[in-house]
Short mmCIF file of C-alpha atoms in Angstrom, two decimals:
data_model
loop_
_atom_site.label_atom_id
_atom_site.label_comp_id
_atom_site.label_asym_id
_atom_site.label_seq_id
_atom_site.Cartn_x
_atom_site.Cartn_y
_atom_site.Cartn_z
CA UNK A 195 0.02 0.04 0.00
CA UNK A 196 1.12 3.58 -0.71
CA UNK A 197 2.48 5.38 2.28
CA UNK A 198 1.35 8.92 3.20
CA UNK A 199 2.18 11.17 6.03
CA UNK A 200 -0.04 14.09 7.28
CA UNK A 201 2.26 16.37 9.05
CA UNK A 202 0.17 18.64 11.35
CA UNK A 203 1.81 22.05 11.75
CA UNK A 204 -1.22 23.95 13.05
CA UNK A 205 -0.02 25.22 16.41
CA UNK A 206 -0.07 28.80 17.15
CA UNK A 207 3.01 28.84 19.35
CA UNK A 208 1.36 30.23 22.46
CA UNK A 209 3.42 28.05 24.75
CA UNK A 210 6.74 29.12 23.30
CA UNK A 211 5.87 32.70 24.28
CA UNK A 212 6.92 33.62 20.78
CA UNK A 213 5.28 35.47 17.83
CA UNK A 214 6.38 32.83 15.34
CA UNK A 215 4.60 29.41 15.74
CA UNK A 216 7.26 27.05 16.80
CA UNK A 217 7.03 24.83 13.64
CA UNK A 218 8.55 27.89 11.78
CA UNK A 219 11.29 28.62 14.30
CA UNK A 220 14.76 28.13 13.13
CA UNK A 221 16.73 25.06 14.13
CA UNK A 222 20.33 25.24 12.88
CA UNK A 223 19.21 27.92 10.44
CA UNK A 224 16.31 26.00 8.94
CA UNK A 225 12.68 26.14 10.02
CA UNK A 226 11.72 23.20 12.28
CA UNK A 227 9.00 21.98 9.96
CA UNK A 228 11.53 21.51 7.08
CA UNK A 229 13.56 19.24 9.37
CA UNK A 230 10.38 17.22 10.00
CA UNK A 231 9.42 16.90 6.36
CA UNK A 232 13.01 15.87 5.52
CA UNK A 233 12.84 13.06 8.07
CA UNK A 234 9.92 11.49 6.30
CA UNK A 235 11.45 12.02 2.89
CA UNK A 236 14.65 10.43 3.87
CA UNK A 237 12.67 7.46 5.27
CA UNK A 238 11.24 6.98 1.74
CA UNK A 239 7.73 8.32 2.38
CA UNK A 240 6.82 9.87 -0.89
CA UNK A 241 3.36 11.37 -0.16
CA UNK A 242 3.89 14.18 2.25
CA UNK A 243 0.96 16.29 3.24
CA UNK A 244 1.63 19.29 5.34
CA UNK A 245 -1.33 21.04 7.15
CA UNK A 246 -0.45 24.62 7.80
CA UNK A 247 -2.66 27.27 9.50
CA UNK A 248 -4.42 29.23 6.71
CA UNK A 249 -2.88 32.59 7.71
CA UNK A 250 0.60 30.93 7.33
CA UNK A 251 0.27 29.33 3.87
CA UNK A 252 1.63 32.20 1.96
CA UNK A 253 4.43 32.60 4.59
CA UNK A 254 5.23 28.94 4.25
CA UNK A 255 5.52 29.10 0.43
CA UNK A 256 7.70 32.15 0.75
CA UNK A 257 10.11 30.54 3.17
CA UNK A 258 10.29 27.35 1.00
CA UNK A 259 11.66 29.59 -1.76
CA UNK A 260 13.92 31.47 0.64
CA UNK A 261 15.44 28.21 1.87
CA UNK A 262 15.38 26.56 -1.59
CA UNK A 263 13.44 23.75 0.12
CA UNK A 264 12.67 21.32 -2.66
CA UNK A 265 11.26 18.23 -1.01
CA UNK A 266 7.84 17.70 -2.69
CA UNK A 267 4.85 18.11 -0.38
CA UNK A 268 1.28 19.09 -0.68
CA UNK A 269 0.23 22.10 1.44
CA UNK A 270 -3.27 22.02 3.04
CA UNK A 271 -4.97 24.67 5.15
CA UNK A 272 -5.56 23.73 8.77
CA UNK A 273 -8.65 23.96 10.83
CA UNK A 274 -9.25 25.59 14.10
CA UNK A 275 -8.60 22.33 15.98
CA UNK A 276 -6.12 19.61 15.36
CA UNK A 277 -8.82 17.17 14.48
CA UNK A 278 -10.04 19.43 11.73
CA UNK A 279 -6.54 19.72 10.40
CA UNK A 280 -6.15 15.97 10.15
CA UNK A 281 -9.49 15.71 8.45
CA UNK A 282 -8.50 18.38 5.92
CA UNK A 283 -5.33 16.31 5.20
CA UNK A 284 -7.20 13.11 4.72
CA UNK A 285 -9.43 14.72 2.22
CA UNK A 286 -6.66 15.24 -0.30
CA UNK A 287 -5.82 11.63 -0.38
CA UNK A 288 -7.40 10.16 -3.52
CA UNK A 289 -6.58 6.50 -3.00
CA UNK A 290 -8.92 3.92 -1.68
CA UNK A 291 -6.26 1.80 0.02
CA UNK A 292 -3.20 3.37 1.78
CA UNK A 293 -1.33 3.69 4.99
CA UNK A 294 -1.50 7.04 6.62
CA UNK A 295 0.90 8.34 9.38
CA UNK A 296 -0.20 11.41 11.37
CA UNK A 297 2.79 13.26 12.73
CA UNK A 298 3.38 16.40 14.82
CA UNK A 299 5.16 19.05 12.85
CA UNK A 300 7.36 19.85 15.86
CA UNK A 301 8.90 16.46 16.16
CA UNK A 302 11.70 16.86 13.76
CA UNK A 303 13.98 14.20 15.10
CA UNK A 304 11.84 11.13 14.25
CA UNK A 305 14.00 8.43 12.97
CA UNK A 306 13.59 6.37 9.83
CA UNK A 307 13.42 3.36 12.08
CA UNK A 308 10.49 4.78 13.98
CA UNK A 309 8.73 5.87 10.71
CA UNK A 310 9.20 2.44 9.23
CA UNK A 311 7.93 0.70 12.31
CA UNK A 312 4.82 2.76 12.38
CA UNK A 313 3.99 1.87 8.73
CA UNK A 314 4.97 -1.84 9.24
CA UNK A 315 2.83 -2.13 12.46
CA UNK A 316 -0.12 -0.53 10.81
CA UNK A 317 0.19 -2.66 7.72
CA UNK A 318 0.03 -5.70 9.89
CA UNK A 319 -2.42 -4.64 12.59
CA UNK A 320 -4.32 -1.64 11.04
CA UNK A 321 -2.90 0.68 13.77
CA UNK A 322 0.71 1.57 14.83
CA UNK A 323 1.49 3.89 17.62
CA UNK A 324 4.83 4.57 19.22
CA UNK A 325 5.17 4.48 23.02
CA UNK A 326 7.75 5.31 25.59
CA UNK A 327 8.11 4.13 29.19
CA UNK A 328 7.51 6.78 31.78
CA UNK A 329 10.72 7.89 33.46
CA UNK A 330 9.49 9.52 36.63
CA UNK A 331 7.19 8.29 39.35
CA UNK A 332 3.50 8.92 38.58
CA UNK A 333 0.62 10.09 40.72
CA UNK A 334 -3.04 10.16 39.95
CA UNK A 335 -4.93 13.33 40.89
CA UNK A 336 -8.32 12.94 42.65
CA UNK A 337 -9.73 16.24 43.75
CA UNK A 338 -7.37 17.79 46.03
CA UNK A 339 -5.52 14.63 46.63
CA UNK A 340 -3.15 12.36 44.78
CA UNK A 341 -1.99 8.87 44.97
CA UNK A 342 0.88 6.87 43.73
CA UNK A 343 0.21 4.69 40.70
CA UNK A 344 2.54 2.02 39.15
CA UNK A 345 4.19 3.84 36.23
CA UNK A 346 4.85 0.53 34.55
CA UNK A 347 1.08 0.23 33.84
CA UNK A 348 1.14 3.46 31.76
CA UNK A 349 2.92 4.47 28.61
CA UNK A 350 3.32 7.92 26.96
CA UNK A 351 2.57 7.88 23.19
CA UNK A 352 4.13 9.98 20.59
CA UNK A 353 3.71 10.37 16.78
CA UNK A 354 3.94 9.25 13.99
CA UNK A 355 0.69 7.29 14.68
CA UNK A 356 -0.07 5.28 11.60
CA UNK A 357 -3.34 3.77 10.49
CA UNK A 358 -4.91 2.30 7.41
CA UNK A 359 -6.68 5.02 5.28
CA UNK A 360 -9.96 3.04 5.75
CA UNK A 361 -9.67 3.35 9.53
CA UNK A 362 -8.88 7.03 9.55
CA UNK A 363 -11.55 7.80 6.94
CA UNK A 364 -14.10 5.92 9.06
CA UNK A 365 -13.29 7.77 12.31
CA UNK A 366 -13.01 11.19 10.76
CA UNK A 367 -16.11 10.85 8.57
CA UNK A 368 -18.47 12.53 11.15
CA UNK A 369 -20.15 15.95 10.68
CA UNK A 370 -18.88 17.05 14.13
CA UNK A 371 -15.63 15.83 15.36
CA UNK A 372 -15.45 14.98 19.04
CA UNK A 373 -12.67 16.44 21.18
CA UNK A 374 -9.79 14.10 21.75
CA UNK A 375 -6.19 14.08 22.74
CA UNK A 376 -4.70 12.20 19.85
CA UNK A 377 -5.79 9.98 16.91
CA UNK A 378 -5.35 6.74 18.97
CA UNK A 379 -7.93 8.19 21.47
CA UNK A 380 -10.33 8.72 18.58
CA UNK A 381 -9.70 5.42 16.83
CA UNK A 382 -10.30 3.41 19.99
CA UNK A 383 -13.72 4.97 20.43
CA UNK A 384 -14.80 2.91 17.38
CA UNK A 385 -13.74 -0.29 19.06
CA UNK A 386 -10.50 -0.58 16.98
CA UNK A 387 -7.61 -1.81 19.12
CA UNK A 388 -4.39 0.18 19.20
CA UNK A 389 -1.19 -1.56 18.52
CA UNK A 390 1.83 0.05 20.27
CA UNK A 391 5.52 -0.30 19.28
CA UNK A 392 8.49 1.10 21.19
CA UNK A 393 9.42 4.69 20.03
CA UNK A 394 12.69 6.47 20.77
CA UNK A 395 13.48 9.11 23.33
CA UNK A 396 15.14 11.52 20.87
CA UNK A 397 11.79 12.01 19.05
CA UNK A 398 11.07 14.98 21.21
CA UNK A 399 8.23 17.38 20.74
CA UNK A 400 9.39 20.97 20.63
CA UNK A 401 7.00 22.86 22.90
CA UNK A 402 8.92 25.05 25.26
CA UNK A 403 12.05 27.16 25.07
CA UNK A 404 14.03 24.34 26.85
CA UNK A 405 12.95 21.95 24.22
CA UNK A 406 14.09 24.37 21.43
CA UNK A 407 17.45 24.73 23.29
CA UNK A 408 17.92 20.90 23.49
CA UNK A 409 16.70 20.60 19.79
CA UNK A 410 19.27 23.22 18.76
CA UNK A 411 21.98 21.31 20.57
CA UNK A 412 21.01 18.03 19.07
CA UNK A 413 21.01 19.19 15.49
CA UNK A 414 24.29 21.18 15.92
CA UNK A 415 26.00 18.08 17.20
CA UNK A 416 25.36 16.77 13.66
CA UNK A 417 24.97 13.24 15.16
CA UNK A 418 22.18 11.21 13.93
CA UNK A 419 19.54 10.80 16.46
CA UNK A 420 20.05 7.03 16.48
CA UNK A 421 23.60 7.45 17.80
CA UNK A 422 22.00 8.22 21.20
CA UNK A 423 19.66 5.35 21.10
CA UNK A 424 21.72 2.96 23.12
CA UNK A 425 19.07 2.23 25.71
CA UNK A 426 15.79 1.64 23.83
CA UNK B 7 13.85 23.93 61.62
CA UNK B 8 17.15 22.94 60.25
CA UNK B 9 17.32 21.91 56.62
CA UNK B 10 18.91 18.68 55.52
CA UNK B 11 19.23 17.01 52.14
CA UNK B 12 19.96 13.39 51.60
CA UNK B 13 21.40 13.12 48.12
CA UNK B 14 21.07 9.59 46.90
CA UNK B 15 23.88 8.64 44.60
CA UNK B 16 23.71 4.91 44.74
CA UNK B 17 22.98 3.85 41.17
CA UNK B 18 25.22 1.57 39.31
CA UNK B 19 24.89 3.19 35.91
CA UNK B 20 23.70 0.10 34.08
CA UNK B 21 21.21 2.10 31.97
CA UNK B 22 24.02 4.37 30.74
CA UNK B 23 25.85 1.33 29.30
CA UNK B 24 28.81 2.78 31.17
CA UNK B 25 31.48 1.54 33.52
CA UNK B 26 31.26 4.65 35.58
CA UNK B 27 28.03 5.19 37.54
CA UNK B 28 26.36 8.22 36.06
CA UNK B 29 26.64 10.26 39.16
CA UNK B 30 30.37 10.32 38.65
CA UNK B 31 30.45 11.05 34.99
CA UNK B 32 31.83 14.41 33.93
CA UNK B 33 29.50 17.25 33.08
CA UNK B 34 31.52 20.26 31.88
CA UNK B 35 34.59 18.63 33.41
CA UNK B 36 33.17 18.16 36.81
CA UNK B 37 31.35 14.98 38.19
CA UNK B 38 27.55 15.22 37.89
CA UNK B 39 27.27 14.65 41.71
CA UNK B 40 29.36 17.73 42.52
CA UNK B 41 27.02 19.85 40.47
CA UNK B 42 24.04 18.41 42.35
CA UNK B 43 25.70 19.06 45.74
CA UNK B 44 26.49 22.67 44.76
CA UNK B 45 22.94 23.30 43.73
CA UNK B 46 21.85 22.63 47.34
CA UNK B 47 24.72 24.54 48.83
CA UNK B 48 23.92 27.58 46.72
CA UNK B 49 20.27 27.36 47.80
CA UNK B 50 21.53 27.70 51.41
CA UNK B 51 21.04 24.10 52.52
CA UNK B 52 23.86 23.59 54.97
CA UNK B 53 23.45 19.98 56.00
CA UNK B 54 24.26 17.96 53.03
CA UNK B 55 24.40 14.15 53.27
CA UNK B 56 25.63 12.27 50.27
CA UNK B 57 24.84 8.61 50.03
CA UNK B 58 27.45 6.78 47.88
CA UNK B 59 27.73 3.06 47.11
CA UNK B 60 30.21 1.57 49.54
CA UNK B 61 32.72 0.40 46.82
CA UNK B 62 32.83 4.08 45.62
CA UNK B 63 33.42 5.93 48.89
CA UNK B 64 37.20 5.94 48.50
CA UNK B 65 36.90 6.82 44.83
CA UNK B 66 34.59 9.78 45.80
CA UNK B 67 36.96 11.05 48.42
CA UNK B 68 39.86 10.87 45.85
CA UNK B 69 38.03 12.78 43.15
CA UNK B 70 36.87 15.45 45.71
CA UNK B 71 40.58 16.03 46.32
CA UNK B 72 41.38 15.85 42.58
CA UNK B 73 38.67 18.50 41.82
CA UNK B 74 39.41 20.50 44.98
CA UNK B 75 35.71 20.16 45.84
CA UNK B 76 35.31 21.99 49.06
CA UNK B 77 31.55 22.15 49.67
CA UNK B 78 31.06 20.49 53.15
CA UNK B 79 29.06 17.34 53.04
CA UNK B 80 28.80 13.98 54.95
CA UNK B 81 29.48 10.84 53.11
CA UNK B 82 27.40 7.78 54.08
CA UNK B 83 27.66 4.33 52.57
CA UNK B 84 24.65 3.25 50.50
CA UNK B 85 22.56 0.06 50.69
CA UNK B 86 21.66 -2.45 48.02
CA UNK B 87 18.36 -0.64 47.40
CA UNK B 88 17.56 3.08 47.29
CA UNK B 89 15.30 2.64 50.31
CA UNK B 90 18.28 1.37 52.40
CA UNK B 91 20.41 4.18 51.20
CA UNK B 92 17.83 6.77 52.31
CA UNK B 93 17.56 5.01 55.74
CA UNK B 94 21.35 5.08 56.12
CA UNK B 95 21.32 8.81 55.33
CA UNK B 96 18.59 9.45 57.91
CA UNK B 97 20.52 7.62 60.64
CA UNK B 98 23.26 10.24 60.70
CA UNK B 99 20.84 13.05 61.46
CA UNK B 100 21.08 13.70 65.20
CA UNK B 101 18.32 16.25 65.50
CA UNK B 102 14.83 15.53 66.77
CA UNK B 103 13.24 18.18 64.57
CA UNK B 104 14.30 19.04 61.07
CA UNK B 105 13.11 19.22 57.43
CA UNK B 106 14.75 16.58 55.20
CA UNK B 107 14.73 16.62 51.36
CA UNK B 108 15.61 13.50 49.58
CA UNK B 109 17.10 14.07 46.09
CA UNK B 110 18.40 12.01 43.20
CA UNK B 111 22.19 12.51 42.76
CA UNK B 112 21.64 12.63 38.97
CA UNK B 113 19.41 15.72 39.02
CA UNK B 114 22.11 18.39 39.01
CA UNK B 115 19.98 21.23 37.51
CA UNK B 116 17.53 21.52 40.45
CA UNK B 117 17.01 25.23 41.03
CA UNK B 118 17.14 27.15 44.37
CA UNK B 119 13.51 28.04 43.75
CA UNK B 120 12.43 24.43 43.55
CA UNK B 121 14.62 23.51 46.61
CA UNK B 122 13.12 26.37 48.64
CA UNK B 123 9.61 25.47 47.59
CA UNK B 124 10.09 21.88 48.70
CA UNK B 125 11.33 22.95 52.14
CA UNK B 126 8.54 25.61 52.53
CA UNK B 127 5.86 23.23 51.51
CA UNK B 128 7.06 20.59 53.93
CA UNK B 129 7.40 23.16 56.66
CA UNK B 130 3.73 24.01 56.20
CA UNK B 131 2.19 20.67 55.32
CA UNK B 132 4.67 18.02 56.41
CA UNK B 133 5.37 16.86 52.87
CA UNK B 134 6.46 18.74 49.70
CA UNK B 135 6.87 16.90 46.30
CA UNK B 136 7.56 18.62 42.97
CA UNK B 137 5.37 17.63 40.08
CA UNK B 138 5.23 18.23 36.39
CA UNK B 139 2.34 18.07 33.91
CA UNK B 140 2.65 15.11 31.39
CA UNK B 141 3.47 16.29 27.98
CA UNK B 142 2.54 13.35 25.82
CA UNK B 143 -0.67 11.45 25.54
CA UNK B 144 -1.02 8.64 28.07
CA UNK B 145 -2.32 5.11 27.74
CA UNK B 146 -2.95 2.60 30.44
CA UNK B 147 -1.83 -0.95 29.77
CA UNK B 148 -4.17 -3.77 30.64
CA UNK B 149 -2.78 -7.14 29.59
CA UNK B 150 -2.19 -7.03 25.86
CA UNK B 151 -4.33 -3.96 25.44
CA UNK B 152 -4.15 -0.36 26.22
CA UNK B 153 -6.57 2.46 26.55
CA UNK B 154 -6.41 6.19 26.52
CA UNK B 155 -6.51 7.97 29.82
CA UNK B 156 -6.74 11.74 30.46
CA UNK B 157 -3.20 12.83 31.10
CA UNK B 158 -4.48 15.83 33.05
CA UNK B 159 -5.48 13.43 35.79
CA UNK B 160 -1.87 12.36 36.29
CA UNK B 161 1.33 14.11 37.31
CA UNK B 162 4.83 12.99 37.14
CA UNK B 163 6.92 13.58 40.24
CA UNK B 164 10.50 14.52 40.74
CA UNK B 165 12.87 15.21 43.51
CA UNK B 166 13.72 16.88 45.88
CA UNK B 167 10.92 15.44 47.93
CA UNK B 168 10.86 17.11 51.34
CA UNK B 169 9.40 15.78 54.55
CA UNK B 170 9.66 16.52 58.25
CA UNK B 171 12.26 14.33 59.94
CA UNK B 172 9.55 12.84 62.08
CA UNK B 173 7.57 11.60 59.07
CA UNK B 174 10.69 10.08 57.39
CA UNK B 175 11.92 8.49 60.75
CA UNK B 176 8.40 6.95 61.18
CA UNK B 177 8.10 5.38 57.76
CA UNK B 178 11.70 4.15 57.49
CA UNK B 179 11.74 2.69 61.08
CA UNK B 180 10.83 -0.75 60.06
CA UNK B 181 13.00 -3.77 60.13
CA UNK B 182 12.28 -4.76 56.56
CA UNK B 183 11.63 -1.94 54.10
CA UNK B 184 8.93 -2.60 51.54
CA UNK B 185 9.63 -2.05 47.88
CA UNK B 186 8.39 1.36 46.62
CA UNK B 187 8.89 3.70 43.71
CA UNK B 188 9.76 6.83 45.70
CA UNK B 189 9.48 8.26 49.14
CA UNK B 190 6.03 9.70 48.43
CA UNK B 191 4.72 6.21 47.68
CA UNK B 192 6.20 5.08 50.99
CA UNK B 193 4.93 7.96 53.01
CA UNK B 194 1.47 7.74 51.75
CA UNK B 195 1.21 4.13 52.84
CA UNK B 196 1.19 5.51 56.41
CA UNK B 197 -1.95 7.59 55.58
CA UNK B 198 0.05 10.83 55.36
CA UNK B 199 -1.18 13.05 52.56
CA UNK B 200 1.29 14.17 49.88
CA UNK B 201 1.38 17.87 49.08
CA UNK B 202 2.51 18.63 45.52
CA UNK B 203 4.05 21.79 44.15
CA UNK B 204 5.01 22.61 40.59
CA UNK B 205 8.51 21.68 39.77
CA UNK B 206 10.51 22.82 36.67
CA UNK B 207 11.22 20.99 33.47
CA UNK B 208 14.99 21.67 33.53
CA UNK B 209 15.26 19.48 36.70
CA UNK B 210 16.06 16.58 34.46
CA UNK B 211 17.25 13.13 35.69
CA UNK B 212 20.31 11.99 33.88
CA UNK B 213 19.63 8.43 33.00
CA UNK B 214 20.46 7.84 29.42
CA UNK B 215 23.21 9.01 26.98
CA UNK B 216 20.75 11.47 25.43
CA UNK B 217 20.13 12.93 28.92
CA UNK B 218 23.87 13.25 29.40
CA UNK B 219 24.14 14.97 26.01
CA UNK B 220 21.35 17.45 26.94
CA UNK B 221 22.92 17.99 30.37
CA UNK B 222 26.28 18.73 28.78
CA UNK B 223 24.57 21.22 26.39
CA UNK B 224 22.80 22.88 29.23
CA UNK B 225 25.73 23.36 31.49
CA UNK B 226 27.95 24.57 28.65
CA UNK B 227 25.46 27.22 27.68
CA UNK B 228 26.33 28.82 31.02
CA UNK B 229 22.73 29.97 31.22
CA UNK B 230 21.05 29.47 34.50
CA UNK B 231 18.33 26.84 34.43
CA UNK B 232 15.73 29.44 35.34
CA UNK B 233 16.34 31.38 32.11
CA UNK B 234 14.54 28.57 30.25
CA UNK B 235 11.76 28.58 32.73
CA UNK B 236 9.36 30.82 30.78
CA UNK B 237 6.44 28.44 30.72
CA UNK B 238 6.05 26.91 34.15
#
């Protein structure tokens, strides 16, 4: 089946305290989003759909020219919410059968290994979602109190989350999208089991200034992400 | 009340894939553990107890000389498990009333603000534990399946975890210590409520080579940790 990725770059950057949404901030002199697109291109994913907030579409086209960014990709306008952005991305896929990964535009360090595992897992099971073990102790909040829970019984999940096109079209084909945290949370509401595979810790999501600092350090080190991947 | 910190530096470094336990690895040419001790000294904590694995006590004393490390601290031999190490640290506190923070030796970037908040919270409520919001989506594992859970109902917890000496002496005064994830998990078993306060994201725990890389970048930038703390 053909492989697609919908890269969601619709954030407004509020948490960075910055006027520029974080997907456009420079990482080693190139916008974050270009790094992310390149990661999928280098992993052999040929159908790259990038969902950009509508007010930034012209800006994005301009900076693609400025940076001579030539990786082929289709630009789609985003919605007010992430779910609408994914749905808009799905609508430009003409095939009837395909595998579709949905990825955060601000996770530029996703490895080819993780991308391939997402597609392979979805090919076999219909869904493929990368997880990481929790590193700190975990407490569950109940009202004003909290109690210790076993962190081994929980996993954090990242992107790319990969699904068959049929599954995504089914769950997104509703007139009014419910609110949900990620695609896995939506998909499971339809009784479809989520298959997890182990992700990698360097696939960080750039959300805060400290993340941006770490990302900058990582990209400047010119090491491949996988060279740190001794422990997964 | 007098302020104590028990810095637990008992890890064997297995996860780093390294012969040197991570608390002794060099961060900007100084062992991680010295950075951690300095953070408490700079925050005005005068009674610093460092629990070191017994086979490394002589090594620690040697490197303190090598690095002319002059921050006063008491060295105590660790136990096989973290719980025994904390208990060994408690046993050298002669006072009857005090506030005691327990801290991971491999969290060198703890800020004075976090340290002071831990002590202040424990002074008022008996317990003070720093938490962070979860950043990724969360799934709960049940057998071979997993289900989405609302990450807002969970918090990850860090150190320093601060308690009154009376509380810690009570919970650790058992002939056979139960297995537990952190001090909060032990303390709550005695029906003592845990008071949380917001920690900071730069208080990272150095566990993997990627952590070490980020730590090295952070310390080399010569910025104070708090300069990244725009979002907490």
